[in-house]
Amino acid sequence: MALIMSGIMSMVISLFNIGWVDNILAIWLKAWMLAFLVAFPTITVVVPVVRYLVSFIVASDKNS
């Protein structure tokens, strides 16, 4: 998930900021590496928190 999302988002943001230039592939790959280095640890931390919150909300909804 982190790999695909960081790849898509880095390409969109790169194209939005600089447009379609000659070396867009090199620029995008550099941006993708950085984005993945941020995305993977973020997902590792955030997913368990979100799962807990969802289970808490669903469980409290069943008790109502």
PDB file of N, CA and C in Angstrom:
ATOM      1  N   MET A   1       0.823  -1.190   0.000  1.00  0.00           N
ATOM      2  CA  MET A   1       0.000   0.000   0.000  1.00  0.00           C
ATOM      3  C   MET A   1       0.868   1.256   0.000  1.00  0.00           C
ATOM      4  N   ALA A   2       1.882   1.268   0.864  1.00  0.00           N
ATOM      5  CA  ALA A   2       2.763   2.436   0.945  1.00  0.00           C
ATOM      6  C   ALA A   2       3.501   2.658  -0.367  1.00  0.00           C
ATOM      7  N   LEU A   3       3.930   1.587  -0.995  1.00  0.00           N
ATOM      8  CA  LEU A   3       4.681   1.691  -2.242  1.00  0.00           C
ATOM      9  C   LEU A   3       3.826   2.287  -3.360  1.00  0.00           C
ATOM     10  N   ILE A   4       2.635   1.768  -3.521  1.00  0.00           N
ATOM     11  CA  ILE A   4       1.757   2.234  -4.599  1.00  0.00           C
ATOM     12  C   ILE A   4       1.278   3.658  -4.349  1.00  0.00           C
ATOM     13  N   MET A   5       0.821   3.935  -3.136  1.00  0.00           N
ATOM     14  CA  MET A   5       0.314   5.279  -2.836  1.00  0.00           C
ATOM     15  C   MET A   5       1.416   6.332  -2.929  1.00  0.00           C
ATOM     16  N   SER A   6       2.593   6.044  -2.422  1.00  0.00           N
ATOM     17  CA  SER A   6       3.676   7.024  -2.497  1.00  0.00           C
ATOM     18  C   SER A   6       4.102   7.250  -3.947  1.00  0.00           C
ATOM     19  N   GLY A   7       4.060   6.196  -4.753  1.00  0.00           N
ATOM     20  CA  GLY A   7       4.394   6.349  -6.168  1.00  0.00           C
ATOM     21  C   GLY A   7       3.405   7.220  -6.915  1.00  0.00           C
ATOM     22  N   ILE A   8       2.136   6.958  -6.702  1.00  0.00           N
ATOM     23  CA  ILE A   8       1.098   7.737  -7.380  1.00  0.00           C
ATOM     24  C   ILE A   8       1.129   9.201  -6.921  1.00  0.00           C
ATOM     25  N   MET A   9       1.179   9.399  -5.618  1.00  0.00           N
ATOM     26  CA  MET A   9       1.147  10.767  -5.095  1.00  0.00           C
ATOM     27  C   MET A   9       2.390  11.560  -5.478  1.00  0.00           C
ATOM     28  N   SER A  10       3.553  10.923  -5.458  1.00  0.00           N
ATOM     29  CA  SER A  10       4.763  11.656  -5.835  1.00  0.00           C
ATOM     30  C   SER A  10       4.737  12.039  -7.310  1.00  0.00           C
ATOM     31  N   MET A  11       4.182  11.188  -8.164  1.00  0.00           N
ATOM     32  CA  MET A  11       4.069  11.535  -9.585  1.00  0.00           C
ATOM     33  C   MET A  11       3.090  12.685  -9.790  1.00  0.00           C
ATOM     34  N   VAL A  12       1.958  12.625  -9.144  1.00  0.00           N
ATOM     35  CA  VAL A  12       0.962  13.691  -9.278  1.00  0.00           C
ATOM     36  C   VAL A  12       1.533  15.021  -8.798  1.00  0.00           C
ATOM     37  N   ILE A  13       2.167  15.025  -7.645  1.00  0.00           N
ATOM     38  CA  ILE A  13       2.714  16.261  -7.100  1.00  0.00           C
ATOM     39  C   ILE A  13       3.871  16.777  -7.952  1.00  0.00           C
ATOM     40  N   SER A  14       4.713  15.871  -8.446  1.00  0.00           N
ATOM     41  CA  SER A  14       5.823  16.293  -9.308  1.00  0.00           C
ATOM     42  C   SER A  14       5.295  16.940 -10.589  1.00  0.00           C
ATOM     43  N   LEU A  15       4.315  16.308 -11.214  1.00  0.00           N
ATOM     44  CA  LEU A  15       3.734  16.882 -12.433  1.00  0.00           C
ATOM     45  C   LEU A  15       3.028  18.197 -12.156  1.00  0.00           C
ATOM     46  N   PHE A  16       2.358  18.287 -11.031  1.00  0.00           N
ATOM     47  CA  PHE A  16       1.656  19.515 -10.676  1.00  0.00           C
ATOM     48  C   PHE A  16       2.640  20.665 -10.458  1.00  0.00           C
ATOM     49  N   ASN A  17       3.757  20.376  -9.787  1.00  0.00           N
ATOM     50  CA  ASN A  17       4.705  21.435  -9.441  1.00  0.00           C
ATOM     51  C   ASN A  17       5.612  21.858 -10.586  1.00  0.00           C
ATOM     52  N   ILE A  18       6.081  20.913 -11.400  1.00  0.00           N
ATOM     53  CA  ILE A  18       7.048  21.290 -12.439  1.00  0.00           C
ATOM     54  C   ILE A  18       6.580  20.998 -13.855  1.00  0.00           C
ATOM     55  N   GLY A  19       5.503  20.251 -13.993  1.00  0.00           N
ATOM     56  CA  GLY A  19       4.989  19.936 -15.315  1.00  0.00           C
ATOM     57  C   GLY A  19       5.757  18.808 -15.978  1.00  0.00           C
ATOM     58  N   TRP A  20       5.470  18.590 -17.258  1.00  0.00           N
ATOM     59  CA  TRP A  20       6.092  17.501 -18.003  1.00  0.00           C
ATOM     60  C   TRP A  20       7.401  18.012 -18.608  1.00  0.00           C
ATOM     61  N   VAL A  21       8.504  17.797 -17.899  1.00  0.00           N
ATOM     62  CA  VAL A  21       9.823  18.229 -18.359  1.00  0.00           C
ATOM     63  C   VAL A  21      10.603  17.015 -18.856  1.00  0.00           C
ATOM     64  N   ASP A  22      11.739  17.281 -19.479  1.00  0.00           N
ATOM     65  CA  ASP A  22      12.528  16.202 -20.079  1.00  0.00           C
ATOM     66  C   ASP A  22      12.952  15.131 -19.077  1.00  0.00           C
ATOM     67  N   ASN A  23      13.361  15.522 -17.887  1.00  0.00           N
ATOM     68  CA  ASN A  23      13.878  14.553 -16.913  1.00  0.00           C
ATOM     69  C   ASN A  23      12.867  14.235 -15.814  1.00  0.00           C
ATOM     70  N   ILE A  24      11.587  14.213 -16.164  1.00  0.00           N
ATOM     71  CA  ILE A  24      10.540  13.974 -15.166  1.00  0.00           C
ATOM     72  C   ILE A  24      10.678  12.589 -14.529  1.00  0.00           C
ATOM     73  N   LEU A  25      11.139  11.610 -15.266  1.00  0.00           N
ATOM     74  CA  LEU A  25      11.278  10.265 -14.711  1.00  0.00           C
ATOM     75  C   LEU A  25      12.307  10.249 -13.572  1.00  0.00           C
ATOM     76  N   ALA A  26      13.442  10.889 -13.775  1.00  0.00           N
ATOM     77  CA  ALA A  26      14.475  10.947 -12.728  1.00  0.00           C
ATOM     78  C   ALA A  26      13.993  11.748 -11.523  1.00  0.00           C
ATOM     79  N   ILE A  27      13.309  12.841 -11.781  1.00  0.00           N
ATOM     80  CA  ILE A  27      12.771  13.672 -10.692  1.00  0.00           C
ATOM     81  C   ILE A  27      11.736  12.884  -9.903  1.00  0.00           C
ATOM     82  N   TRP A  28      10.850  12.196 -10.616  1.00  0.00           N
ATOM     83  CA  TRP A  28       9.802  11.423  -9.960  1.00  0.00           C
ATOM     84  C   TRP A  28      10.378  10.279  -9.131  1.00  0.00           C
ATOM     85  N   LEU A  29      11.352   9.552  -9.674  1.00  0.00           N
ATOM     86  CA  LEU A  29      11.934   8.443  -8.921  1.00  0.00           C
ATOM     87  C   LEU A  29      12.612   8.926  -7.639  1.00  0.00           C
ATOM     88  N   LYS A  30      13.268  10.073  -7.713  1.00  0.00           N
ATOM     89  CA  LYS A  30      13.890  10.642  -6.509  1.00  0.00           C
ATOM     90  C   LYS A  30      12.809  11.030  -5.490  1.00  0.00           C
ATOM     91  N   ALA A  31      11.750  11.656  -5.966  1.00  0.00           N
ATOM     92  CA  ALA A  31      10.647  12.043  -5.081  1.00  0.00           C
ATOM     93  C   ALA A  31       9.954  10.806  -4.509  1.00  0.00           C
ATOM     94  N   TRP A  32       9.817   9.763  -5.314  1.00  0.00           N
ATOM     95  CA  TRP A  32       9.172   8.535  -4.873  1.00  0.00           C
ATOM     96  C   TRP A  32       9.965   7.860  -3.762  1.00  0.00           C
ATOM     97  N   MET A  33      11.290   7.823  -3.901  1.00  0.00           N
ATOM     98  CA  MET A  33      12.116   7.229  -2.849  1.00  0.00           C
ATOM     99  C   MET A  33      11.912   7.956  -1.521  1.00  0.00           C
ATOM    100  N   LEU A  34      11.915   9.270  -1.567  1.00  0.00           N
ATOM    101  CA  LEU A  34      11.712  10.049  -0.346  1.00  0.00           C
ATOM    102  C   LEU A  34      10.304   9.833   0.207  1.00  0.00           C
ATOM    103  N   ALA A  35       9.322   9.841  -0.670  1.00  0.00           N
ATOM    104  CA  ALA A  35       7.940   9.652  -0.231  1.00  0.00           C
ATOM    105  C   ALA A  35       7.743   8.276   0.406  1.00  0.00           C
ATOM    106  N   PHE A  36       8.361   7.266  -0.153  1.00  0.00           N
ATOM    107  CA  PHE A  36       8.221   5.926   0.416  1.00  0.00           C
ATOM    108  C   PHE A  36       8.895   5.834   1.777  1.00  0.00           C
ATOM    109  N   LEU A  37      10.029   6.509   1.933  1.00  0.00           N
ATOM    110  CA  LEU A  37      10.718   6.510   3.224  1.00  0.00           C
ATOM    111  C   LEU A  37       9.869   7.141   4.324  1.00  0.00           C
ATOM    112  N   VAL A  38       8.966   8.019   3.939  1.00  0.00           N
ATOM    113  CA  VAL A  38       8.044   8.619   4.906  1.00  0.00           C
ATOM    114  C   VAL A  38       6.772   7.769   5.034  1.00  0.00           C
ATOM    115  N   ALA A  39       6.271   7.272   3.922  1.00  0.00           N
ATOM    116  CA  ALA A  39       4.986   6.560   3.913  1.00  0.00           C
ATOM    117  C   ALA A  39       5.030   5.240   4.666  1.00  0.00           C
ATOM    118  N   PHE A  40       6.086   4.471   4.492  1.00  0.00           N
ATOM    119  CA  PHE A  40       6.112   3.146   5.113  1.00  0.00           C
ATOM    120  C   PHE A  40       6.086   3.199   6.642  1.00  0.00           C
ATOM    121  N   PRO A  41       6.961   3.979   7.286  1.00  0.00           N
ATOM    122  CA  PRO A  41       6.863   4.042   8.756  1.00  0.00           C
ATOM    123  C   PRO A  41       5.552   4.665   9.232  1.00  0.00           C
ATOM    124  N   THR A  42       5.037   5.613   8.458  1.00  0.00           N
ATOM    125  CA  THR A  42       3.770   6.240   8.831  1.00  0.00           C
ATOM    126  C   THR A  42       2.649   5.210   8.827  1.00  0.00           C
ATOM    127  N   ILE A  43       2.567   4.410   7.793  1.00  0.00           N
ATOM    128  CA  ILE A  43       1.529   3.378   7.723  1.00  0.00           C
ATOM    129  C   ILE A  43       1.718   2.351   8.829  1.00  0.00           C
ATOM    130  N   THR A  44       2.969   2.019   9.114  1.00  0.00           N
ATOM    131  CA  THR A  44       3.259   1.051  10.169  1.00  0.00           C
ATOM    132  C   THR A  44       2.720   1.522  11.517  1.00  0.00           C
ATOM    133  N   VAL A  45       2.774   2.823  11.762  1.00  0.00           N
ATOM    134  CA  VAL A  45       2.294   3.381  13.029  1.00  0.00           C
ATOM    135  C   VAL A  45       0.788   3.635  12.989  1.00  0.00           C
ATOM    136  N   VAL A  46       0.295   4.150  11.880  1.00  0.00           N
ATOM    137  CA  VAL A  46      -1.091   4.610  11.803  1.00  0.00           C
ATOM    138  C   VAL A  46      -2.095   3.459  11.691  1.00  0.00           C
ATOM    139  N   VAL A  47      -1.784   2.410  10.955  1.00  0.00           N
ATOM    140  CA  VAL A  47      -2.744   1.325  10.730  1.00  0.00           C
ATOM    141  C   VAL A  47      -3.225   0.686  12.032  1.00  0.00           C
ATOM    142  N   PRO A  48      -2.359   0.341  12.976  1.00  0.00           N
ATOM    143  CA  PRO A  48      -2.876  -0.237  14.220  1.00  0.00           C
ATOM    144  C   PRO A  48      -3.772   0.737  15.006  1.00  0.00           C
ATOM    145  N   VAL A  49      -3.447   2.003  14.982  1.00  0.00           N
ATOM    146  CA  VAL A  49      -4.268   3.002  15.678  1.00  0.00           C
ATOM    147  C   VAL A  49      -5.646   3.084  15.036  1.00  0.00           C
ATOM    148  N   VAL A  50      -5.686   3.118  13.714  1.00  0.00           N
ATOM    149  CA  VAL A  50      -6.967   3.195  13.003  1.00  0.00           C
ATOM    150  C   VAL A  50      -7.787   1.925  13.244  1.00  0.00           C
ATOM    151  N   ARG A  51      -7.151   0.775  13.228  1.00  0.00           N
ATOM    152  CA  ARG A  51      -7.874  -0.481  13.496  1.00  0.00           C
ATOM    153  C   ARG A  51      -8.482  -0.463  14.897  1.00  0.00           C
ATOM    154  N   TYR A  52      -7.717   0.008  15.867  1.00  0.00           N
ATOM    155  CA  TYR A  52      -8.232   0.091  17.235  1.00  0.00           C
ATOM    156  C   TYR A  52      -9.426   1.038  17.311  1.00  0.00           C
ATOM    157  N   LEU A  53      -9.304   2.215  16.701  1.00  0.00           N
ATOM    158  CA  LEU A  53     -10.400   3.183  16.732  1.00  0.00           C
ATOM    159  C   LEU A  53     -11.652   2.637  16.057  1.00  0.00           C
ATOM    160  N   VAL A  54     -11.487   1.975  14.934  1.00  0.00           N
ATOM    161  CA  VAL A  54     -12.637   1.403  14.226  1.00  0.00           C
ATOM    162  C   VAL A  54     -13.290   0.315  15.070  1.00  0.00           C
ATOM    163  N   SER A  55     -12.488  -0.563  15.674  1.00  0.00           N
ATOM    164  CA  SER A  55     -13.079  -1.613  16.508  1.00  0.00           C
ATOM    165  C   SER A  55     -13.771  -1.021  17.734  1.00  0.00           C
ATOM    166  N   PHE A  56     -13.226   0.058  18.275  1.00  0.00           N
ATOM    167  CA  PHE A  56     -13.849   0.739  19.411  1.00  0.00           C
ATOM    168  C   PHE A  56     -15.190   1.355  19.013  1.00  0.00           C
ATOM    169  N   ILE A  57     -15.224   1.996  17.869  1.00  0.00           N
ATOM    170  CA  ILE A  57     -16.459   2.636  17.391  1.00  0.00           C
ATOM    171  C   ILE A  57     -17.506   1.576  17.056  1.00  0.00           C
ATOM    172  N   VAL A  58     -17.104   0.512  16.388  1.00  0.00           N
ATOM    173  CA  VAL A  58     -18.050  -0.541  16.016  1.00  0.00           C
ATOM    174  C   VAL A  58     -18.580  -1.237  17.264  1.00  0.00           C
ATOM    175  N   ALA A  59     -17.706  -1.500  18.235  1.00  0.00           N
ATOM    176  CA  ALA A  59     -18.133  -2.167  19.457  1.00  0.00           C
ATOM    177  C   ALA A  59     -19.078  -1.287  20.256  1.00  0.00           C
ATOM    178  N   SER A  60     -18.800   0.015  20.332  1.00  0.00           N
ATOM    179  CA  SER A  60     -19.690   0.905  21.082  1.00  0.00           C
ATOM    180  C   SER A  60     -21.026   1.080  20.364  1.00  0.00           C
ATOM    181  N   ASP A  61     -21.010   0.970  19.029  1.00  0.00           N
ATOM    182  CA  ASP A  61     -22.248   1.062  18.265  1.00  0.00           C
ATOM    183  C   ASP A  61     -23.131  -0.167  18.521  1.00  0.00           C
ATOM    184  N   LYS A  62     -22.530  -1.335  18.697  1.00  0.00           N
ATOM    185  CA  LYS A  62     -23.298  -2.548  18.965  1.00  0.00           C
ATOM    186  C   LYS A  62     -23.922  -2.507  20.360  1.00  0.00           C
ATOM    187  N   ASN A  63     -23.272  -1.842  21.303  1.00  0.00           N
ATOM    188  CA  ASN A  63     -23.775  -1.756  22.663  1.00  0.00           C
ATOM    189  C   ASN A  63     -24.916  -0.758  22.811  1.00  0.00           C
ATOM    190  N   SER A  64     -25.150   0.080  21.824  1.00  0.00           N
ATOM    191  CA  SER A  64     -26.204   1.120  21.922  1.00  0.00           C
ATOM    192  C   SER A  64     -27.571   0.554  21.701  1.00  0.00           C
TER     193      SER A  64
END
